[in-house]
Protein backbone atom coordinates (compact mmCIF):
# COMPACT_ATOMS: atom_id res chain seq x y z
CA UNK A 1 0.00 0.00 0.00
CA UNK A 2 1.21 3.47 -0.87
CA UNK A 3 1.02 6.19 1.79
CA UNK A 4 1.50 9.66 0.42
CA UNK A 5 0.90 13.37 1.05
CA UNK A 6 -1.79 14.13 3.69
CA UNK A 7 -2.20 10.44 4.57
CA UNK A 8 1.20 10.51 6.31
CA UNK A 9 0.35 11.08 9.99
CA UNK A 10 3.82 11.33 11.61
CA UNK A 11 4.80 14.74 13.07
CA UNK A 12 8.35 14.52 11.70
CA UNK A 13 9.75 12.70 8.66
CA UNK A 14 13.22 11.92 7.38
CA UNK A 15 13.10 13.59 3.97
CA UNK A 16 14.89 12.72 0.72
CA UNK A 17 14.76 15.17 -2.19
CA UNK A 18 13.80 14.65 -5.83
CA UNK A 19 17.39 13.80 -6.82
CA UNK A 20 18.01 11.44 -3.89
CA UNK A 21 19.76 14.05 -1.69
CA UNK A 22 19.10 13.87 2.06
CA UNK A 23 17.20 16.89 3.40
CA UNK A 24 17.32 15.71 7.04
CA UNK A 25 14.50 15.45 9.56
CA UNK A 26 11.73 18.00 8.97
CA UNK A 27 8.17 18.43 10.19
CA UNK A 28 5.33 16.92 8.16
CA UNK A 29 4.04 20.41 7.27
CA UNK A 30 7.45 21.54 5.96
CA UNK A 31 7.74 18.37 3.89
CA UNK A 32 4.26 18.85 2.42
CA UNK A 33 5.05 22.52 1.64
CA UNK A 34 8.29 21.46 -0.12
CA UNK A 35 6.39 18.85 -2.10
CA UNK A 36 3.81 21.41 -3.15
CA UNK A 37 6.43 23.98 -4.17
CA UNK A 38 8.31 21.39 -6.28
CA UNK A 39 5.04 20.05 -7.79
CA UNK A 40 5.84 16.63 -6.33
CA UNK A 41 4.27 14.01 -4.07
CA UNK A 42 5.52 13.16 -0.58
CA UNK A 43 5.76 9.36 -0.38
CA UNK A 44 6.40 7.34 2.78
CA UNK A 45 8.82 4.47 2.04
CA UNK A 46 8.56 2.62 5.37
CA UNK A 47 6.32 2.77 8.41
CA UNK A 48 8.60 0.68 10.61
CA UNK A 49 11.03 3.37 11.69
CA UNK A 50 10.74 6.58 13.62
CA UNK A 51 10.76 9.13 12.09
CA UNK A 52 9.47 7.44 8.92
CA UNK A 53 11.64 7.91 5.81
CA UNK A 54 9.82 9.85 3.09
CA UNK A 55 10.89 11.05 -0.32
CA UNK A 56 9.79 13.61 -2.86
CA UNK A 57 8.67 11.98 -6.12
CA UNK A 58 7.47 13.67 -9.32
CA UNK A 59 3.71 14.07 -9.22
CA UNK A 60 1.86 10.95 -10.41
CA UNK A 61 5.04 8.88 -10.78
CA UNK A 62 4.66 7.19 -7.38
CA UNK A 63 1.28 5.71 -8.29
CA UNK A 64 2.61 4.44 -11.61
CA UNK A 65 5.56 2.70 -9.92
CA UNK A 66 3.28 1.17 -7.28
CA UNK A 67 0.87 -0.08 -9.97
CA UNK A 68 3.74 -1.66 -11.92
CA UNK A 69 5.10 -3.39 -8.80
CA UNK A 70 1.64 -4.70 -7.94
CA UNK A 71 1.06 -5.94 -11.47
CA UNK A 72 4.44 -7.67 -11.56
CA UNK A 73 3.76 -9.25 -8.16
CA UNK A 74 0.37 -10.59 -9.27
CA UNK A 75 1.84 -12.24 -12.35
CA UNK A 76 4.52 -14.09 -10.45
CA UNK A 77 2.43 -15.16 -7.49
CA UNK A 78 0.88 -18.62 -7.50
CA UNK A 79 1.81 -21.81 -9.29
CA UNK A 80 1.35 -22.33 -13.03
CA UNK A 81 -1.97 -23.99 -13.82
CA UNK A 82 -1.46 -27.48 -15.20
CA UNK A 83 -4.04 -29.03 -17.53
CA UNK A 84 -4.22 -32.80 -17.19
CA UNK A 85 -4.98 -34.97 -20.23
CA UNK A 86 -6.09 -38.57 -19.74
CA UNK A 87 -5.10 -41.05 -22.41
CA UNK A 88 -5.12 -44.80 -22.75
CA UNK A 89 -2.37 -47.06 -24.07
CA UNK A 90 -4.64 -48.28 -26.87
CA UNK A 91 -5.54 -44.80 -28.14
CA UNK A 92 -6.65 -44.55 -31.76
CA UNK A 93 -4.73 -42.31 -34.16
CA UNK A 94 -7.54 -39.76 -34.57
CA UNK A 95 -7.97 -39.41 -30.79
CA UNK A 96 -4.21 -39.05 -30.38
CA UNK A 97 -4.16 -36.25 -32.98
CA UNK A 98 -7.03 -34.46 -31.20
CA UNK A 99 -5.32 -34.59 -27.79
CA UNK A 100 -2.02 -33.59 -29.40
CA UNK A 101 -3.56 -30.47 -30.99
CA UNK A 102 -5.26 -29.49 -27.70
CA UNK A 103 -1.95 -29.82 -25.81
CA UNK A 104 -0.15 -27.91 -28.59
CA UNK A 105 -2.62 -24.99 -28.27
CA UNK A 106 -2.26 -24.85 -24.48
CA UNK A 107 1.54 -24.97 -24.57
CA UNK A 108 1.57 -22.25 -27.24
CA UNK A 109 -0.59 -20.15 -24.86
CA UNK A 110 2.03 -20.53 -22.05
CA UNK A 111 0.12 -23.12 -20.02
CA UNK A 112 1.59 -26.38 -18.72
CA UNK A 113 0.11 -29.76 -19.63
CA UNK A 114 0.37 -33.17 -18.03
CA UNK A 115 -0.62 -36.22 -20.06
CA UNK A 116 -1.59 -39.14 -17.83
CA UNK A 117 -1.98 -42.73 -19.03
CA UNK A 118 -3.78 -45.28 -16.87
CA UNK A 119 -2.04 -48.65 -17.17
CA UNK A 120 -2.97 -52.22 -16.31
CA UNK A 121 -0.71 -55.20 -16.03
CA UNK A 122 2.20 -55.16 -18.49
CA UNK A 123 1.24 -51.95 -20.37
CA UNK A 124 4.00 -49.90 -18.69
CA UNK A 125 6.45 -50.04 -21.60
CA UNK A 126 3.74 -49.21 -24.16
CA UNK A 127 2.66 -46.23 -22.02
CA UNK A 128 6.28 -45.00 -21.82
CA UNK A 129 6.61 -45.22 -25.63
CA UNK A 130 3.34 -43.29 -26.11
CA UNK A 131 4.54 -40.53 -23.74
CA UNK A 132 7.92 -40.38 -25.51
CA UNK A 133 6.08 -39.96 -28.80
CA UNK A 134 3.95 -37.17 -27.29
CA UNK A 135 7.03 -35.38 -25.92
CA UNK A 136 8.73 -35.67 -29.31
CA UNK A 137 5.65 -34.34 -31.17
CA UNK A 138 5.33 -31.38 -28.76
CA UNK A 139 9.08 -30.56 -28.66
CA UNK A 140 8.68 -27.28 -30.61
CA UNK A 141 6.30 -25.74 -28.03
CA UNK A 142 7.03 -27.58 -24.78
CA UNK A 143 9.81 -29.17 -22.77
CA UNK A 144 9.78 -31.81 -20.05
CA UNK A 145 9.82 -30.54 -16.49
CA UNK A 146 9.89 -34.05 -15.07
CA UNK A 147 11.06 -37.25 -16.66
CA UNK A 148 8.54 -39.84 -17.77
CA UNK A 149 7.27 -41.47 -14.60
CA UNK A 150 5.75 -44.95 -14.70
CA UNK A 151 4.54 -46.05 -11.30
CA UNK A 152 1.74 -48.30 -10.14
CA UNK A 153 -1.30 -47.71 -12.32
CA UNK A 154 -0.20 -44.43 -13.94
CA UNK A 155 2.36 -43.18 -16.44
CA UNK A 156 2.80 -39.40 -16.62
CA UNK A 157 5.06 -36.56 -17.72
CA UNK A 158 4.76 -32.80 -17.10
CA UNK A 159 5.41 -30.45 -20.02
CA UNK A 160 6.13 -26.73 -19.60
CA UNK A 161 5.84 -24.11 -22.36
CA UNK A 162 9.11 -22.98 -23.94
Tab-separated table of C-alpha atoms in Angstrom:
chain	number	residue	atom	x	y	z
A	1	UNK	CA	0.000	0.000	0.000
A	2	UNK	CA	1.214	3.475	-0.870
A	3	UNK	CA	1.024	6.191	1.795
A	4	UNK	CA	1.495	9.658	0.420
A	5	UNK	CA	0.898	13.371	1.047
A	6	UNK	CA	-1.791	14.128	3.686
A	7	UNK	CA	-2.205	10.436	4.571
A	8	UNK	CA	1.196	10.515	6.311
A	9	UNK	CA	0.355	11.079	9.990
A	10	UNK	CA	3.819	11.333	11.607
A	11	UNK	CA	4.797	14.736	13.071
A	12	UNK	CA	8.349	14.517	11.703
A	13	UNK	CA	9.746	12.704	8.664
A	14	UNK	CA	13.222	11.920	7.382
A	15	UNK	CA	13.101	13.587	3.966
A	16	UNK	CA	14.891	12.724	0.725
A	17	UNK	CA	14.764	15.168	-2.190
A	18	UNK	CA	13.795	14.650	-5.834
A	19	UNK	CA	17.391	13.798	-6.823
A	20	UNK	CA	18.008	11.441	-3.889
A	21	UNK	CA	19.757	14.047	-1.693
A	22	UNK	CA	19.102	13.874	2.057
A	23	UNK	CA	17.205	16.885	3.402
A	24	UNK	CA	17.322	15.715	7.042
A	25	UNK	CA	14.498	15.449	9.556
A	26	UNK	CA	11.733	18.001	8.969
A	27	UNK	CA	8.174	18.434	10.187
A	28	UNK	CA	5.331	16.922	8.157
A	29	UNK	CA	4.040	20.406	7.273
A	30	UNK	CA	7.445	21.545	5.960
A	31	UNK	CA	7.741	18.370	3.887
A	32	UNK	CA	4.256	18.849	2.417
A	33	UNK	CA	5.054	22.520	1.638
A	34	UNK	CA	8.293	21.462	-0.122
A	35	UNK	CA	6.391	18.848	-2.103
A	36	UNK	CA	3.805	21.411	-3.151
A	37	UNK	CA	6.433	23.981	-4.173
A	38	UNK	CA	8.310	21.390	-6.278
A	39	UNK	CA	5.044	20.049	-7.786
A	40	UNK	CA	5.842	16.625	-6.330
A	41	UNK	CA	4.271	14.005	-4.072
A	42	UNK	CA	5.521	13.160	-0.584
A	43	UNK	CA	5.756	9.356	-0.384
A	44	UNK	CA	6.403	7.344	2.783
A	45	UNK	CA	8.822	4.474	2.036
A	46	UNK	CA	8.565	2.620	5.371
A	47	UNK	CA	6.316	2.773	8.414
A	48	UNK	CA	8.598	0.679	10.609
A	49	UNK	CA	11.033	3.367	11.694
A	50	UNK	CA	10.737	6.581	13.623
A	51	UNK	CA	10.760	9.132	12.092
A	52	UNK	CA	9.466	7.443	8.917
A	53	UNK	CA	11.645	7.914	5.806
A	54	UNK	CA	9.822	9.850	3.089
A	55	UNK	CA	10.888	11.046	-0.321
A	56	UNK	CA	9.790	13.609	-2.862
A	57	UNK	CA	8.666	11.980	-6.117
A	58	UNK	CA	7.472	13.669	-9.318
A	59	UNK	CA	3.705	14.074	-9.217
A	60	UNK	CA	1.858	10.955	-10.412
A	61	UNK	CA	5.044	8.885	-10.776
A	62	UNK	CA	4.662	7.194	-7.376
A	63	UNK	CA	1.285	5.711	-8.285
A	64	UNK	CA	2.608	4.437	-11.614
A	65	UNK	CA	5.561	2.704	-9.920
A	66	UNK	CA	3.282	1.171	-7.282
A	67	UNK	CA	0.870	-0.079	-9.967
A	68	UNK	CA	3.738	-1.660	-11.925
A	69	UNK	CA	5.097	-3.387	-8.804
A	70	UNK	CA	1.636	-4.702	-7.936
A	71	UNK	CA	1.057	-5.944	-11.474
A	72	UNK	CA	4.443	-7.670	-11.555
A	73	UNK	CA	3.763	-9.249	-8.163
A	74	UNK	CA	0.374	-10.593	-9.267
A	75	UNK	CA	1.842	-12.241	-12.349
A	76	UNK	CA	4.517	-14.093	-10.452
A	77	UNK	CA	2.432	-15.161	-7.492
A	78	UNK	CA	0.882	-18.619	-7.499
A	79	UNK	CA	1.812	-21.805	-9.295
A	80	UNK	CA	1.350	-22.329	-13.026
A	81	UNK	CA	-1.965	-23.990	-13.816
A	82	UNK	CA	-1.456	-27.479	-15.202
A	83	UNK	CA	-4.038	-29.028	-17.525
A	84	UNK	CA	-4.217	-32.802	-17.187
A	85	UNK	CA	-4.982	-34.966	-20.229
A	86	UNK	CA	-6.095	-38.567	-19.745
A	87	UNK	CA	-5.103	-41.045	-22.412
A	88	UNK	CA	-5.116	-44.804	-22.752
A	89	UNK	CA	-2.373	-47.056	-24.067
A	90	UNK	CA	-4.639	-48.276	-26.873
A	91	UNK	CA	-5.541	-44.798	-28.138
A	92	UNK	CA	-6.650	-44.547	-31.762
A	93	UNK	CA	-4.729	-42.307	-34.158
A	94	UNK	CA	-7.544	-39.759	-34.570
A	95	UNK	CA	-7.974	-39.410	-30.786
A	96	UNK	CA	-4.210	-39.052	-30.376
A	97	UNK	CA	-4.164	-36.254	-32.981
A	98	UNK	CA	-7.029	-34.462	-31.200
A	99	UNK	CA	-5.315	-34.595	-27.794
A	100	UNK	CA	-2.021	-33.589	-29.398
A	101	UNK	CA	-3.557	-30.471	-30.991
A	102	UNK	CA	-5.256	-29.495	-27.696
A	103	UNK	CA	-1.954	-29.819	-25.810
A	104	UNK	CA	-0.150	-27.911	-28.586
A	105	UNK	CA	-2.618	-24.992	-28.270
A	106	UNK	CA	-2.257	-24.845	-24.478
A	107	UNK	CA	1.539	-24.971	-24.575
A	108	UNK	CA	1.568	-22.249	-27.240
A	109	UNK	CA	-0.595	-20.151	-24.861
A	110	UNK	CA	2.025	-20.531	-22.049
A	111	UNK	CA	0.124	-23.117	-20.024
A	112	UNK	CA	1.586	-26.376	-18.719
A	113	UNK	CA	0.107	-29.755	-19.630
A	114	UNK	CA	0.369	-33.174	-18.028
A	115	UNK	CA	-0.620	-36.218	-20.063
A	116	UNK	CA	-1.594	-39.143	-17.826
A	117	UNK	CA	-1.979	-42.729	-19.031
A	118	UNK	CA	-3.779	-45.277	-16.866
A	119	UNK	CA	-2.035	-48.654	-17.168
A	120	UNK	CA	-2.969	-52.225	-16.309
A	121	UNK	CA	-0.707	-55.201	-16.026
A	122	UNK	CA	2.197	-55.161	-18.495
A	123	UNK	CA	1.237	-51.955	-20.372
A	124	UNK	CA	4.001	-49.900	-18.688
A	125	UNK	CA	6.446	-50.041	-21.600
A	126	UNK	CA	3.736	-49.214	-24.161
A	127	UNK	CA	2.664	-46.231	-22.023
A	128	UNK	CA	6.281	-45.003	-21.818
A	129	UNK	CA	6.606	-45.221	-25.635
A	130	UNK	CA	3.345	-43.293	-26.112
A	131	UNK	CA	4.539	-40.534	-23.738
A	132	UNK	CA	7.924	-40.377	-25.509
A	133	UNK	CA	6.078	-39.957	-28.802
A	134	UNK	CA	3.950	-37.167	-27.294
A	135	UNK	CA	7.026	-35.377	-25.920
A	136	UNK	CA	8.732	-35.669	-29.310
A	137	UNK	CA	5.647	-34.343	-31.170
A	138	UNK	CA	5.332	-31.380	-28.756
A	139	UNK	CA	9.079	-30.557	-28.665
A	140	UNK	CA	8.682	-27.282	-30.606
A	141	UNK	CA	6.299	-25.741	-28.025
A	142	UNK	CA	7.035	-27.577	-24.783
A	143	UNK	CA	9.814	-29.165	-22.770
A	144	UNK	CA	9.781	-31.811	-20.045
A	145	UNK	CA	9.815	-30.537	-16.488
A	146	UNK	CA	9.889	-34.052	-15.074
A	147	UNK	CA	11.056	-37.246	-16.655
A	148	UNK	CA	8.536	-39.844	-17.769
A	149	UNK	CA	7.270	-41.468	-14.598
A	150	UNK	CA	5.753	-44.948	-14.698
A	151	UNK	CA	4.541	-46.055	-11.299
A	152	UNK	CA	1.739	-48.304	-10.138
A	153	UNK	CA	-1.300	-47.707	-12.321
A	154	UNK	CA	-0.198	-44.429	-13.945
A	155	UNK	CA	2.362	-43.179	-16.435
A	156	UNK	CA	2.802	-39.404	-16.623
A	157	UNK	CA	5.062	-36.556	-17.722
A	158	UNK	CA	4.758	-32.804	-17.096
A	159	UNK	CA	5.407	-30.446	-20.017
A	160	UNK	CA	6.132	-26.734	-19.601
A	161	UNK	CA	5.845	-24.114	-22.357
A	162	UNK	CA	9.107	-22.976	-23.939
